[in-house]
Amino acid sequence: MKPILFTLFNGETSLNNKLVSSGQFESGEADTRRFPDGESYVRTITPCQGRNIVILANLHHPDNKLLPLLFLCQSLRDRQAKHITLIAPYLPYMRQDKRFRDGECITSTVFASIVSTAIDELITIDPHLHRYQSLSEIYNINTQALKADNTIANWIKQNISNPLIIGPDSESEQWAAATAEMIGCPHLVLLKERFGDRDVKVSTPNAEDLTDHTPVLVDDIISTGRTMIETADKLKAEGFKAPVCIGVHAVFSEQDYQALANSGVEKVVTCNTIQHQSNGIDLSKLIINALKPQLT
Ligand code: R5P
């Protein structure tokens, strides 16, 4: 029997449409809304007894979404669903993975432990694994951290000639190196220091012999866009062309996106983990492949 797909906060997004039109899922119906006082109402309508459930949830801006998600999962449990898989293409709260100052809450662990109580399995794409090696350090359920690098590498091969892949900081080495290897082109990893949310300094290594390439910045998250803007400025000052900026997750606010798009970069392209006007790389096949064991 096909799994039942419920969608939360994803509406008419390309990812949801692609999953629905794949024909691999039965559509689940739920009524979710807010009472006038702001509290959430959740009712699952589709019977789910003994069925595998897949919830596609856009958890970008998670604070208002966590409770409805938990309520939906509990309602599915009450209906005796067999197994609940959450697909959170963008997994929030992964960047606060350390106490940087006394008294700070390590929100990644709290978020993970709450979500782990509600579901059986989590599938996500390129979660921000920096000080954590794996999601299993904080999620005590089955997890799959899918990688967008292969799909991004194919997009670059088809759209950019003579690329040079650039990771703006040491954390992005994992994406930059793998992507460059798949394409068969060179890569560079830069050094970034962050002094505040919008205060970033990037140093570039001496790479004058590579200035004939098209620089392609690859990062997991673009949020304020400052990392990309600062890197692009540095590269241009060193004689490189305007770079193409690729991010897996288009976290940015409208204003931050416009600032990056108008900063003189060649193009900004993101994957469709978060619906955004910059989306140009579709990851629906990656997700459907990860669900294969449940689709047979
Ligand atoms: C940082 O650790 C991430 O990998 C990204 O480099 C970062 O989130 C980008 O943030 P922003 O766009 O605000 O510079």
CSV table of C-alpha atoms in Angstrom, one decimal, residues 92-285:
chain,number,residue,atom,x,y,z
A,92,PRO,CA,16.1,24.4,11.4
A,93,TYR,CA,18.0,25.1,14.6
A,94,MET,CA,21.2,23.2,13.5
A,95,ARG,CA,23.5,26.2,13.7
A,96,GLN,CA,23.3,26.7,17.5
A,97,ASP,CA,25.3,23.6,18.1
A,98,LYS,CA,27.5,25.0,20.9
A,99,ARG,CA,27.3,27.3,23.8
A,100,PHE,CA,29.2,30.3,22.5
A,101,ARG,CA,28.5,32.4,25.6
A,102,ASP,CA,27.7,31.3,29.2
A,103,GLY,CA,24.0,30.7,29.7
A,104,GLU,CA,23.1,30.2,26.0
A,105,CYS,CA,20.6,27.4,25.2
A,106,ILE,CA,22.0,24.9,22.8
A,107,THR,CA,18.7,25.0,20.8
A,108,SER,CA,19.7,22.3,18.3
A,109,THR,CA,19.5,19.6,21.0
A,110,VAL,CA,16.3,20.9,22.5
A,111,PHE,CA,14.6,21.1,19.1
A,112,ALA,CA,15.9,17.6,18.2
A,113,SER,CA,14.7,16.0,21.4
A,114,ILE,CA,11.2,17.5,21.0
A,115,VAL,CA,10.9,16.4,17.3
A,116,SER,CA,12.3,12.9,18.2
A,117,THR,CA,9.3,12.3,20.5
A,118,ALA,CA,6.8,12.7,17.7
A,119,ILE,CA,8.1,10.8,14.7
A,120,ASP,CA,9.8,7.5,13.8
A,121,GLU,CA,12.1,8.8,11.1
A,122,LEU,CA,13.5,12.1,9.8
A,123,ILE,CA,14.7,12.8,6.3
A,124,THR,CA,16.4,16.0,5.6
A,125,ILE,CA,18.8,17.6,3.1
A,126,ASP,CA,22.2,18.9,3.9
A,127,PRO,CA,21.6,19.7,7.6
A,128,HIS,CA,24.1,22.1,9.0
A,129,LEU,CA,26.5,19.4,10.4
A,130,HIS,CA,29.5,21.4,11.7
A,131,ARG,CA,30.4,20.5,15.2
A,132,TYR,CA,28.0,17.5,15.1
A,133,GLN,CA,29.3,14.7,12.8
A,134,SER,CA,25.9,13.2,12.4
A,135,LEU,CA,22.2,13.8,13.2
A,136,SER,CA,22.2,10.7,15.5
A,137,GLU,CA,24.2,12.8,18.0
A,138,ILE,CA,21.0,14.8,18.8
A,139,TYR,CA,18.1,12.9,17.2
A,140,ASN,CA,17.3,9.5,18.8
A,141,ILE,CA,15.2,8.2,15.9
A,142,ASN,CA,16.2,7.0,12.4
A,143,THR,CA,17.6,9.8,10.3
A,144,GLN,CA,18.7,10.3,6.8
A,145,ALA,CA,20.8,13.4,5.8
A,146,LEU,CA,20.6,13.5,2.1
A,147,LYS,CA,23.1,15.4,0.0
A,148,ALA,CA,22.3,17.8,-2.7
A,149,ASP,CA,25.9,17.8,-4.1
A,150,ASN,CA,25.3,15.4,-7.0
A,151,THR,CA,22.2,17.3,-8.2
A,152,ILE,CA,24.1,20.7,-7.8
A,153,ALA,CA,27.1,19.3,-9.7
A,154,ASN,CA,24.8,18.2,-12.6
A,155,TRP,CA,23.2,21.7,-12.7
A,156,ILE,CA,26.7,23.3,-12.8
A,157,LYS,CA,27.8,21.0,-15.6
A,158,GLN,CA,24.8,21.9,-17.7
A,159,ASN,CA,24.8,25.6,-17.0
A,160,ILE,CA,28.3,26.9,-16.3
A,161,SER,CA,31.4,26.6,-18.5
A,162,ASN,CA,34.8,26.3,-16.9
A,163,PRO,CA,33.7,26.5,-13.3
A,164,LEU,CA,35.8,26.9,-10.2
A,165,ILE,CA,33.9,25.7,-7.1
A,166,ILE,CA,34.5,27.9,-4.1
A,167,GLY,CA,33.4,27.1,-0.5
A,168,PRO,CA,33.3,30.4,1.5
A,169,ASP,CA,34.5,28.8,4.8
A,170,SER,CA,36.0,25.7,6.2
A,171,GLU,CA,32.5,24.2,7.0
A,172,SER,CA,31.7,24.3,3.3
A,173,GLU,CA,34.7,22.2,2.3
A,174,GLN,CA,32.4,19.1,2.4
A,175,TRP,CA,30.2,20.5,-0.4
A,176,ALA,CA,32.8,22.3,-2.4
A,177,ALA,CA,35.2,19.4,-2.6
A,178,ALA,CA,32.6,16.8,-3.4
A,179,THR,CA,30.9,19.0,-6.0
A,180,ALA,CA,34.2,19.8,-7.7
A,181,GLU,CA,35.2,16.2,-7.9
A,182,MET,CA,31.9,15.2,-9.5
A,183,ILE,CA,32.3,17.9,-12.1
A,184,GLY,CA,36.0,17.3,-12.5
A,185,CYS,CA,37.0,21.0,-11.9
A,186,PRO,CA,39.2,22.8,-9.4
A,187,HIS,CA,37.9,24.1,-6.0
A,188,LEU,CA,39.0,26.5,-3.4
A,189,VAL,CA,38.0,26.8,0.3
A,190,LEU,CA,38.2,30.3,1.8
A,191,LEU,CA,38.6,31.4,5.4
A,192,LYS,CA,35.6,33.2,7.0
A,193,GLU,CA,35.4,35.0,10.3
A,194,ARG,CA,32.0,36.1,11.6
A,195,PHE,CA,31.8,39.0,14.0
A,196,GLY,CA,28.0,39.4,14.1
A,197,ASP,CA,24.9,38.3,12.2
A,198,ARG,CA,25.7,40.7,9.3
A,199,ASP,CA,29.4,41.3,9.9
A,200,VAL,CA,31.6,38.7,8.0
A,201,LYS,CA,35.2,38.9,6.8
A,202,VAL,CA,36.4,36.4,4.2
A,203,SER,CA,40.0,35.9,3.1
A,204,THR,CA,40.9,34.4,-0.2
A,205,PRO,CA,44.0,32.4,-0.9
A,206,ASN,CA,46.4,33.4,-3.7
A,207,ALA,CA,44.7,31.9,-6.8
A,208,GLU,CA,45.6,34.2,-9.6
A,209,ASP,CA,46.2,31.3,-11.9
A,210,LEU,CA,42.5,30.4,-11.7
A,211,THR,CA,41.0,33.8,-12.7
A,212,ASP,CA,40.0,32.5,-16.1
A,213,HIS,CA,37.4,30.2,-14.5
A,214,THR,CA,33.8,31.1,-13.6
A,215,PRO,CA,33.7,31.3,-9.8
A,216,VAL,CA,30.8,29.3,-8.4
A,217,LEU,CA,30.2,29.8,-4.7
A,218,VAL,CA,28.5,26.8,-3.0
A,219,ASP,CA,27.2,26.9,0.5
A,220,ASP,CA,24.5,25.0,2.5
A,221,ILE,CA,22.6,28.1,3.7
A,222,ILE,CA,22.3,31.6,2.4
A,223,SER,CA,20.7,33.7,5.2
A,224,THR,CA,21.8,37.3,5.4
A,225,GLY,CA,23.8,36.8,2.2
A,226,ARG,CA,26.8,38.5,3.8
A,227,THR,CA,29.0,35.5,3.3
A,228,MET,CA,28.3,35.4,-0.4
A,229,ILE,CA,28.5,39.2,-0.8
A,230,GLU,CA,31.8,39.5,1.0
A,231,THR,CA,33.3,36.6,-0.9
A,232,ALA,CA,32.1,38.0,-4.2
A,233,ASP,CA,33.7,41.3,-3.4
A,234,LYS,CA,37.0,39.7,-2.5
A,235,LEU,CA,37.1,37.6,-5.6
A,236,LYS,CA,36.3,40.6,-7.9
A,237,ALA,CA,39.1,42.6,-6.3
A,238,GLU,CA,41.4,39.8,-7.2
A,239,GLY,CA,40.5,39.8,-10.8
A,240,PHE,CA,37.8,37.1,-10.9
A,241,LYS,CA,34.6,37.4,-12.9
A,242,ALA,CA,31.3,38.0,-11.0
A,243,PRO,CA,30.4,34.7,-9.3
A,244,VAL,CA,27.4,32.5,-9.5
A,245,CYS,CA,26.1,31.9,-6.0
A,246,ILE,CA,24.5,28.5,-5.2
A,247,GLY,CA,22.9,27.7,-1.9
A,248,VAL,CA,21.1,24.6,-0.9
A,249,HIS,CA,18.7,26.4,1.5
A,250,ALA,CA,17.2,29.8,0.6
A,251,VAL,CA,16.8,31.0,4.2
A,252,PHE,CA,17.0,34.7,3.4
A,253,SER,CA,14.5,37.4,4.0
A,254,GLU,CA,13.2,39.3,1.0
A,255,GLN,CA,15.5,42.3,1.8
A,256,ASP,CA,18.6,40.1,2.2
A,257,TYR,CA,17.9,38.3,-1.1
A,258,GLN,CA,17.6,41.7,-2.9
A,259,ALA,CA,20.8,42.9,-1.4
A,260,LEU,CA,22.6,39.8,-2.6
A,261,ALA,CA,21.0,39.8,-6.1
A,262,ASN,CA,21.9,43.5,-6.5
A,263,SER,CA,25.4,43.2,-5.2
A,264,GLY,CA,27.0,42.5,-8.6
A,265,VAL,CA,27.0,38.7,-8.5
A,266,GLU,CA,26.2,37.0,-11.8
A,267,LYS,CA,23.3,34.9,-10.5
A,268,VAL,CA,21.8,33.4,-7.3
A,269,VAL,CA,20.5,29.9,-7.6
A,270,THR,CA,19.1,27.7,-4.8
A,271,CYS,CA,17.5,24.3,-4.4
A,272,ASN,CA,13.8,24.0,-3.7
A,273,THR,CA,14.1,22.9,-0.1
A,274,ILE,CA,12.5,26.3,0.8
A,275,GLN,CA,10.2,27.8,-1.8
A,276,HIS,CA,11.9,31.0,-3.1
A,277,GLN,CA,12.2,33.0,-6.3
A,278,SER,CA,15.8,31.9,-6.6
A,279,ASN,CA,14.9,28.2,-6.7
A,280,GLY,CA,16.5,26.6,-9.8
A,281,ILE,CA,17.6,23.1,-8.7
A,282,ASP,CA,14.9,20.5,-8.0
A,283,LEU,CA,15.5,17.9,-5.3
A,284,SER,CA,12.3,16.0,-5.4
A,285,LYS,CA,13.9,12.9,-7.0
